Amino acid sequence: MTLSQIQEFYKNQTVFITGSTGLLGKLVLRKLLTTCDPKKIYLLIRQHKGKSVEERLEILLDKADLGRDKSEFKGKIFVIKGDCGLPGLGISQDDRDILVNETTCIIHIAATIKFNEHLRMAAYVNVRAVQDLLNLAKQVRDLKAMVHVSTAYSNCNQKHLIKEQFYEPGMTATELLTMLDSVDDETITNRTSELLGSWPNSYTFTKAVAENVVKTEAQNLPICIVRPAILMGASEEPAPGWLDAIQGNTAFFLGTYLGLIHCNLSDTDPIYLIPADYTVNIILAAACYSTDKNSPPAIYNYTGSEKNLLRKSKLYEYGKLCCELYPSLHMVNLCFLVFTTNTYYLKFCQFWLHLVPAFFVDLICSCLGKEQRFVKMYQKLHRTCDVIGFFNVNKWKFDTTNCEIMWKGLKEKDRELFPFNMENLEWKTFLANCIIYARVYFLKDPMNTLPQAKRKRKLIIFLYYCIVFALLYMLWSVMFNLIY
């Protein structure tokens, strides 16, 4: 069978992947194994939460949904024990020698994506690790391509248009790391706001500094940068709506679907959601276009198509429709969401729509001798909303010229095997698939419970309006008695 251009590029190559235990890493590994024919794949994995790297590899292979017996692929997968939070990536000299002698392609995905991560840890993982990986790449004997995965919001301090180009960070990597190594954690915590400058959090700030590292320290390397926007589940592979974990924006969407979240600091402008599998496809395609060591690193803003942008108001509309068509037995209230850009009104809504009901539920739990957790849950949720609020109320437009040029340059077979153009993505279907997948695999609520769930939803609607009517009647009575 004739191979496509991208398949031909990866055939018999040895690929080194960092961040393989995360969402994109799992899908990159899966795509390489099931669609391409690499010679070897080295995965940088650290010990974590008491699990050895071997145990984490087994978990990774189970979650990667390879679709066939994973033993078919095991002969191509090798673990490099390391940690991006440690100097030199925590890689032993023997493993380093293996990578230098065998690697032909590097895909760097690893990062700490916590918005409020302590600046020291964020800098070590997101900045120093990039420096260390570039130093390793410079020694690799036959490096054909390298991809650094950043974020579309690395330069979110820019106003309006974010181009596919390098921007100056608040400080260089050398300045940042030297400063961090000279003071203690408490001093860093106290100075974080000052150090971040116009960046809203340590994640976007360190990602901006990391891009500057690529600009200044990756001379004569075949490297590019891919900047994905907000990751969602898969559009097609390995299954519609597929996701490996509920976190970040997906947790917020699921909370709204279950009737737990009813207000959000946000406008109704476009939101840049992208399918995870499409993101993997552009990462793999970008490597094929980054083999020229003498050209400046290309940058790809992967934020979707300007011809098919999804507005937050439409997202809410489609979400409500999903709640009507595919309700869950675990839903606790109606699905409705109040959008506001006024922080005072947000706090007002959070108090009445979240904290007051949570207080009464906790009171009932206390009477029944059960754990009181709803007020604490909402307090944590509100802190998260404060963190992501910056991205919901600020407006950007992203230049995607390089992505469009690359797509137009792909042959038909590569477009079929590695789709990433979102011009014709059907948002309603895509979001419904994400909800259904989360319902079945994360809420453990199979589709055969749909009739019961719809009956429960009708009961919740009835009870909701009964309570609203009762409260309005009580308010009217009090006002009537005060007046008369």
Coordinates of C-alpha atoms in Angstrom, one line a residue:
M1 CA 0.0 0.0 0.0
T2 CA 1.3 3.4 -0.9
L3 CA 2.2 5.6 2.1
S4 CA 1.1 9.2 2.5
Q5 CA 3.8 11.9 2.8
I6 CA 3.4 12.1 6.6
Q7 CA 3.4 8.3 7.0
E8 CA 6.5 8.1 4.9
F9 CA 8.2 10.7 7.1
Y10 CA 7.7 8.7 10.3
K11 CA 8.4 5.2 8.8
N12 CA 11.4 3.6 10.6
Q13 CA 12.0 6.8 12.6
T14 CA 12.8 6.8 16.3
V15 CA 10.6 9.3 18.1
F16 CA 11.2 10.7 21.6
I17 CA 8.1 12.0 23.3
T18 CA 7.8 14.0 26.5
G19 CA 4.4 14.3 28.2
S20 CA 3.2 11.0 27.0
T21 CA 1.0 10.4 30.1
G22 CA -1.1 13.5 29.3
L23 CA -4.0 13.8 26.9
L24 CA -2.0 14.9 23.8
G25 CA 0.8 12.5 24.6
K26 CA -1.5 9.5 24.7
L27 CA -3.0 10.4 21.4
V28 CA 0.3 11.2 19.7
L29 CA 1.6 7.7 20.8
R30 CA -1.6 6.1 19.6
K31 CA -1.6 7.9 16.2
L32 CA 2.1 7.0 15.6
L33 CA 1.5 3.3 16.4
T34 CA -1.8 2.8 14.6
T35 CA -1.3 5.0 11.5
C36 CA 2.5 5.4 11.1
D37 CA 5.2 2.8 11.3
P38 CA 8.0 4.2 13.5
K39 CA 11.0 2.0 14.3
K40 CA 11.0 2.9 18.1
I41 CA 9.2 5.3 20.4
Y42 CA 11.0 6.5 23.6
L43 CA 8.7 7.9 26.3
L44 CA 9.9 10.1 29.1
I45 CA 8.0 9.0 32.2
R46 CA 8.5 9.8 35.9
Q47 CA 7.6 7.9 39.0
H48 CA 4.4 9.5 40.3
K49 CA 2.0 8.9 43.2
G50 CA 3.8 5.7 44.3
K51 CA 3.7 4.2 40.9
S52 CA 6.9 3.1 39.0
V53 CA 7.5 4.1 35.4
E54 CA 6.7 0.5 34.3
E55 CA 3.3 0.7 36.1
R56 CA 2.6 4.1 34.6
L57 CA 3.5 2.7 31.1
E58 CA 0.9 -0.1 31.5
I59 CA -1.7 2.4 32.6
L60 CA -0.8 4.7 29.7
L61 CA -1.2 1.8 27.2
D62 CA -4.6 0.9 28.6
K63 CA -5.8 4.5 28.4
A64 CA -4.4 5.1 25.0
D65 CA -7.2 2.9 23.5
L66 CA -5.0 1.3 20.9
G67 CA -7.9 -0.8 19.6
R68 CA -5.8 -3.9 19.3
D69 CA -3.8 -6.1 21.6
K70 CA -1.2 -3.7 23.1
S71 CA 1.4 -6.4 23.0
E72 CA 1.6 -5.8 19.2
F73 CA 3.1 -2.4 19.9
K74 CA 5.1 -3.1 23.0
G75 CA 8.2 -4.1 21.0
K76 CA 8.4 -0.5 19.7
I77 CA 7.9 1.3 23.0
F78 CA 10.7 2.0 25.4
V79 CA 10.7 4.0 28.7
I80 CA 13.2 6.7 29.5
K81 CA 13.0 7.3 33.3
G82 CA 13.1 11.0 33.9
D83 CA 11.3 14.1 35.2
C84 CA 11.0 17.5 33.5
G85 CA 11.1 19.2 36.9
L86 CA 14.7 18.0 37.5
P87 CA 17.9 19.4 36.0
G88 CA 18.8 17.6 32.8
L89 CA 15.3 16.2 32.7
G90 CA 16.4 13.7 35.3
I91 CA 17.8 11.4 32.6
S92 CA 20.7 9.1 33.3
Q93 CA 23.8 9.3 31.2
D94 CA 23.2 5.8 29.7
D95 CA 19.7 6.9 28.6
R96 CA 21.0 10.2 27.3
D97 CA 23.5 8.3 25.1
I98 CA 20.7 6.2 23.7
L99 CA 18.7 9.2 22.8
V100 CA 21.6 11.0 21.2
N101 CA 22.5 8.0 19.1
E102 CA 19.0 6.8 18.1
T103 CA 16.5 9.6 18.1
T104 CA 15.5 11.2 14.8
C105 CA 12.3 13.1 15.9
I106 CA 11.4 14.9 19.2
I107 CA 7.9 15.9 20.3
H108 CA 7.9 17.9 23.4
I109 CA 4.5 18.1 25.0
A110 CA 5.3 17.9 28.7
A111 CA 4.3 20.9 30.8
T112 CA 2.7 21.8 34.1
I113 CA -0.7 23.3 33.0
K114 CA -1.9 24.4 36.4
F115 CA -2.6 28.1 36.0
N116 CA -1.7 28.9 39.6
E117 CA 1.3 26.6 39.8
H118 CA 4.1 28.0 42.1
L119 CA 6.4 30.0 39.8
R120 CA 9.5 28.0 40.7
M121 CA 7.9 24.7 39.7
A122 CA 6.3 26.2 36.6
A123 CA 9.6 27.7 35.5
Y124 CA 11.5 24.4 36.1
V125 CA 9.0 22.3 34.1
N126 CA 8.0 24.8 31.4
V127 CA 11.3 26.7 30.9
R128 CA 14.3 24.9 32.2
A129 CA 13.1 21.6 30.7
V130 CA 13.0 23.2 27.3
Q131 CA 16.5 24.4 27.6
D132 CA 17.7 21.0 28.7
L133 CA 15.8 19.3 25.8
L134 CA 17.3 21.7 23.3
N135 CA 20.8 21.0 24.6
L136 CA 20.0 17.3 24.2
A137 CA 18.7 17.9 20.7
K138 CA 21.8 19.7 19.6
Q139 CA 23.8 16.5 20.4
V140 CA 21.4 14.1 18.6
R141 CA 23.3 12.8 15.6
D142 CA 20.5 12.6 13.1
L143 CA 17.7 14.8 14.2
K144 CA 15.1 15.3 11.4
A145 CA 12.4 17.3 13.2
M146 CA 11.4 18.7 16.6
V147 CA 8.1 20.0 17.7
H148 CA 7.6 22.2 20.8
V149 CA 4.0 22.3 22.0
S150 CA 3.1 25.7 23.6
T151 CA -0.3 27.3 24.0
A152 CA -2.3 29.8 22.0
Y153 CA -2.4 31.9 25.2
S154 CA 1.4 32.2 25.8
N155 CA 1.2 35.8 24.6
C156 CA -2.3 36.6 26.0
N157 CA -0.8 39.9 27.3
Q158 CA -1.0 41.1 23.7
K159 CA -4.1 43.0 22.7
H160 CA -6.5 41.8 20.0
L161 CA -4.4 40.0 17.3
I162 CA -1.9 37.3 18.2
K163 CA 0.3 36.6 15.2
E164 CA 2.3 33.4 14.3
Q165 CA 5.5 35.1 15.4
F166 CA 7.8 35.4 18.5
Y167 CA 7.0 38.0 21.1
E168 CA 9.3 39.3 23.8
P169 CA 8.6 37.8 27.2
G170 CA 8.8 39.7 30.5
M171 CA 12.3 38.4 31.1
T172 CA 14.7 35.9 29.6
A173 CA 15.0 32.3 30.8
T174 CA 18.4 33.0 32.2
E175 CA 17.2 36.0 34.2
L176 CA 14.1 34.1 35.5
L177 CA 16.0 30.9 36.5
T178 CA 18.9 32.9 38.1
M179 CA 16.4 34.9 40.2
L180 CA 14.5 31.8 41.3
D181 CA 17.6 30.0 42.3
S182 CA 18.7 32.9 44.5
V183 CA 15.5 33.3 46.7
D184 CA 13.3 31.1 48.8
D185 CA 9.7 29.9 48.0
E186 CA 8.1 32.5 50.2
T187 CA 9.9 35.4 48.6
I188 CA 8.9 34.0 45.1
T189 CA 5.2 33.7 46.3
N190 CA 5.2 37.3 47.5
R191 CA 6.8 38.6 44.3
T192 CA 4.9 36.5 41.8
S193 CA 2.4 39.2 40.8
E194 CA 5.3 41.6 40.2
L195 CA 7.3 39.0 38.2
L196 CA 4.3 38.0 36.0
G197 CA 3.7 41.6 34.9
S198 CA 1.0 41.7 32.3
W199 CA 0.6 37.9 32.2
P200 CA -2.4 36.5 34.3
N201 CA -0.7 33.4 35.7
S202 CA 2.5 31.4 35.9
Y203 CA 1.4 29.0 33.2
T204 CA 1.1 31.5 30.3
F205 CA 4.1 33.5 31.6
T206 CA 6.5 30.5 31.6
K207 CA 5.2 29.3 28.3
A208 CA 6.1 32.8 26.8
V209 CA 9.5 32.5 28.3
A210 CA 9.9 29.0 26.9
E211 CA 9.1 30.2 23.4
N212 CA 11.8 32.8 23.7
V213 CA 14.2 29.9 24.7
V214 CA 13.3 28.3 21.3
K215 CA 13.9 31.6 19.5
T216 CA 17.3 32.2 21.1
E217 CA 18.7 28.7 21.7
A218 CA 17.4 26.5 18.9
Q219 CA 19.6 27.8 16.1
N220 CA 20.4 25.2 13.4
L221 CA 17.7 22.9 14.7
P222 CA 14.8 21.6 12.6
I223 CA 12.2 22.9 15.0
C224 CA 8.7 24.4 15.1
I225 CA 6.2 25.6 17.7
V226 CA 2.5 24.5 17.8
R227 CA 0.2 26.7 19.9
P228 CA -3.1 24.8 20.6
A229 CA -6.1 26.6 22.0
I230 CA -8.6 25.0 24.5
L231 CA -8.5 21.2 24.2
M232 CA -11.7 19.2 24.2
G233 CA -12.5 15.6 23.5
A234 CA -11.7 13.8 20.2
S235 CA -13.7 14.5 17.1
E236 CA -13.1 11.1 15.5
E237 CA -10.2 9.1 17.0
P238 CA -10.1 6.9 18.9
A239 CA -13.8 7.5 19.4
P240 CA -16.1 10.5 19.0
G241 CA -15.9 12.5 22.2
W242 CA -13.0 10.5 23.6
L243 CA -11.2 12.0 26.6
D244 CA -8.8 10.5 29.1
A245 CA -9.8 12.7 32.1
I246 CA -12.2 15.4 33.3
Q247 CA -10.3 18.6 34.1
G248 CA -10.1 22.3 33.3
N249 CA -12.8 23.5 30.9
T250 CA -14.3 20.0 30.5
A251 CA -14.9 19.8 34.2
F252 CA -16.7 23.2 34.0
F253 CA -18.9 22.0 31.1
L254 CA -19.7 18.7 32.9
G255 CA -20.6 20.6 36.0
T256 CA -23.0 22.8 34.0
Y257 CA -24.5 19.7 32.3
L258 CA -25.3 18.2 35.7
G259 CA -26.9 21.4 37.0
L260 CA -24.1 22.1 39.5
I261 CA -22.8 25.3 37.9
H262 CA -25.1 28.2 37.1
C263 CA -23.0 31.3 36.7
N264 CA -19.8 32.3 35.0
L265 CA -17.7 35.3 34.4
S266 CA -17.8 35.5 30.7
D267 CA -18.9 37.4 27.6
T268 CA -20.7 35.7 24.6
D269 CA -17.9 36.1 22.1
P270 CA -16.1 33.3 20.3
I271 CA -14.4 30.6 22.4
Y272 CA -11.5 28.7 20.8
L273 CA -12.2 25.0 21.4
I274 CA -10.3 22.4 19.4
P275 CA -10.7 18.6 19.2
A276 CA -7.8 16.7 20.8
D277 CA -7.3 14.3 17.9
Y278 CA -7.1 17.2 15.4
T279 CA -4.4 18.8 17.6
V280 CA -2.4 15.7 17.5
N281 CA -2.7 15.6 13.7
I282 CA -1.4 19.1 13.2
I283 CA 1.5 18.3 15.6
L284 CA 2.6 15.3 13.6
A285 CA 2.1 17.2 10.3
A286 CA 4.1 20.2 11.5
A287 CA 7.1 18.0 12.1
C288 CA 7.2 17.1 8.4
Y289 CA 7.3 20.8 7.5
S290 CA 10.1 21.6 10.0
T291 CA 13.0 19.7 8.6
D292 CA 15.0 22.8 7.4
K293 CA 17.7 23.5 10.0
N294 CA 18.5 26.9 8.4
S295 CA 15.0 28.4 8.5
P296 CA 13.6 30.2 11.6
P297 CA 11.2 28.1 13.7
A298 CA 7.7 28.2 12.2
I299 CA 4.9 28.9 14.6
Y300 CA 1.4 27.5 14.2
N301 CA -1.5 29.1 16.1
Y302 CA -4.0 26.2 16.2
T303 CA -7.2 27.9 17.2
G304 CA -9.7 26.6 14.6
S305 CA -11.1 28.3 11.5
E306 CA -12.3 31.9 11.4
K307 CA -15.0 30.7 9.0
N308 CA -16.4 28.4 11.7
L309 CA -15.9 30.0 15.1
L310 CA -18.1 28.9 18.0
R311 CA -19.5 31.7 20.1
K312 CA -20.0 31.1 23.9
S313 CA -23.7 31.8 23.4
K314 CA -24.0 29.0 20.9
L315 CA -21.9 26.7 23.1
Y316 CA -24.5 27.3 25.9
E317 CA -27.4 26.7 23.4
Y318 CA -25.9 23.4 22.2
G319 CA -25.1 22.4 25.8
K320 CA -28.7 23.0 26.9
L321 CA -29.9 20.9 24.0
C322 CA -27.6 18.1 25.0
C323 CA -29.1 18.3 28.6
E324 CA -32.6 17.9 27.1
L325 CA -31.7 15.1 24.7
Y326 CA -29.1 13.2 26.8
P327 CA -29.8 14.0 30.5
S328 CA -28.0 12.0 33.2
L329 CA -29.3 10.1 36.2
H330 CA -26.7 12.1 38.2
M331 CA -28.1 15.5 37.3
V332 CA -29.0 17.5 40.5
N333 CA -30.6 20.6 39.0
L334 CA -31.7 22.3 35.8
C335 CA -29.0 23.2 33.2
F336 CA -28.9 27.0 33.0
L337 CA -26.0 29.4 33.1
V338 CA -25.8 33.1 33.8
F339 CA -23.2 35.0 31.8
T340 CA -21.8 38.2 33.2
T341 CA -18.7 40.4 32.8
N342 CA -19.5 42.2 36.1
T343 CA -17.6 40.6 39.0
Y344 CA -20.0 42.1 41.6
Y345 CA -23.0 40.5 39.9
L346 CA -21.1 37.3 39.5
K347 CA -20.5 37.2 43.3
F348 CA -24.2 37.9 43.9
C349 CA -25.2 35.0 41.6
Q350 CA -22.6 32.7 43.1
F351 CA -24.0 33.4 46.6
W352 CA -27.6 32.8 45.7
L353 CA -27.3 30.1 43.0
H354 CA -24.4 28.1 44.5
L355 CA -23.6 28.8 48.1
V356 CA -27.1 29.1 49.5
P357 CA -28.3 25.8 48.1
A358 CA -25.0 24.2 49.0
F359 CA -25.4 25.4 52.6
F360 CA -28.9 23.7 52.9
V361 CA -27.6 20.5 51.3
D362 CA -24.7 20.4 53.8
L363 CA -27.1 21.1 56.6
I364 CA -29.2 18.1 55.5
C365 CA -26.0 16.0 55.2
S366 CA -25.0 17.1 58.8
C367 CA -28.4 15.9 60.1
L368 CA -28.0 12.6 58.4
G369 CA -24.4 12.2 59.7
K370 CA -22.9 12.4 56.3
E371 CA -19.9 14.5 55.0
Q372 CA -20.5 18.2 54.4
R373 CA -18.7 18.9 51.2
F374 CA -20.9 21.1 48.9
V375 CA -19.9 24.5 50.3
K376 CA -16.2 23.6 50.1
M377 CA -16.7 22.3 46.6
Y378 CA -18.3 25.6 45.4
Q379 CA -15.6 27.7 47.2
K380 CA -13.0 25.7 45.2
L381 CA -15.0 26.1 42.0
H382 CA -15.2 29.9 42.5
R383 CA -11.5 30.2 43.0
T384 CA -11.1 28.3 39.7
C385 CA -13.6 30.6 38.0
D386 CA -11.5 33.6 39.2
V387 CA -8.4 32.1 37.6
I388 CA -10.0 31.4 34.2
G389 CA -12.1 34.6 34.2
F390 CA -9.3 36.5 32.5
F391 CA -9.6 34.3 29.4
N392 CA -13.4 34.5 29.3
V393 CA -13.7 38.3 29.3
N394 CA -10.7 39.3 27.2
K395 CA -10.9 39.2 23.4
W396 CA -8.2 38.0 21.0
K397 CA -8.0 37.2 17.3
F398 CA -5.5 34.6 16.2
D399 CA -3.6 34.7 12.9
T400 CA -3.7 31.1 11.5
T401 CA -2.0 31.7 8.2
N402 CA 0.7 29.0 8.7
C403 CA -1.9 26.4 9.6
E404 CA -3.9 27.2 6.5
I405 CA -0.9 27.1 4.3
M406 CA 0.1 23.7 5.7
W407 CA -3.4 22.3 5.2
K408 CA -3.5 23.5 1.6
G409 CA -0.1 21.8 1.0
L410 CA -1.2 18.4 2.2
K411 CA -2.0 15.7 -0.3
E412 CA -5.5 14.2 -0.2
K413 CA -4.4 11.0 1.6
D414 CA -2.8 13.0 4.4
R415 CA -5.9 15.1 4.7
E416 CA -7.9 11.9 5.2
L417 CA -5.4 10.3 7.6
F418 CA -4.4 13.5 9.6
P419 CA -7.4 15.9 9.4
F420 CA -7.1 19.1 11.4
N421 CA -9.0 21.7 9.3
M422 CA -12.0 22.8 11.4
E423 CA -13.8 24.8 8.7
N424 CA -16.5 22.1 8.3
L425 CA -16.6 20.8 11.9
E426 CA -20.2 20.4 13.0
W427 CA -20.1 21.9 16.5
K428 CA -23.5 20.6 17.6
T429 CA -22.6 17.0 16.8
F430 CA -19.1 17.4 18.2
L431 CA -20.3 18.8 21.6
A432 CA -23.0 16.1 21.8
N433 CA -20.4 13.4 21.3
C434 CA -18.3 14.9 24.1
I435 CA -21.3 14.9 26.5
I436 CA -22.3 11.4 25.6
Y437 CA -18.8 10.1 26.1
A438 CA -18.4 11.8 29.5
R439 CA -21.9 10.5 30.5
V440 CA -21.1 6.9 29.7
Y441 CA -17.4 6.6 30.7
F442 CA -16.9 9.2 33.4
L443 CA -20.3 9.4 35.1
K444 CA -20.8 5.6 34.5
D445 CA -24.3 6.3 33.2
P446 CA -24.9 4.0 30.2
M447 CA -27.3 5.2 27.5
N448 CA -29.9 2.6 28.4
T449 CA -30.7 4.7 31.5
L450 CA -31.9 7.6 29.2
P451 CA -35.6 7.0 29.8
Q452 CA -35.2 7.1 33.6
A453 CA -32.9 10.2 33.3
K454 CA -35.6 12.0 31.2
R455 CA -38.2 11.2 33.8
K456 CA -35.9 12.5 36.5
R457 CA -35.3 15.7 34.5
K458 CA -39.1 16.3 34.3
L459 CA -39.3 15.8 38.1
I460 CA -36.5 18.2 38.7
I461 CA -38.2 20.8 36.4
F462 CA -41.4 20.4 38.3
L463 CA -39.7 20.7 41.7
Y464 CA -37.6 23.6 40.6
Y465 CA -40.6 25.7 39.5
C466 CA -42.5 24.7 42.7
I467 CA -39.7 26.0 44.8
V468 CA -39.3 29.2 42.7
F469 CA -43.1 29.8 42.9
A470 CA -43.0 29.2 46.7
L471 CA -40.2 31.6 47.2
L472 CA -41.8 34.3 45.1
Y473 CA -45.1 33.8 47.0
M474 CA -43.3 34.2 50.3
L475 CA -41.5 37.3 49.0
W476 CA -44.8 38.8 47.8
S477 CA -46.5 38.0 51.2
V478 CA -43.7 39.7 53.1
M479 CA -43.8 42.8 50.8
F480 CA -47.6 42.9 51.0
N481 CA -47.5 42.8 54.8
L482 CA -44.8 45.5 55.0
I483 CA -46.8 47.8 52.7
Y484 CA -50.3 47.2 54.2

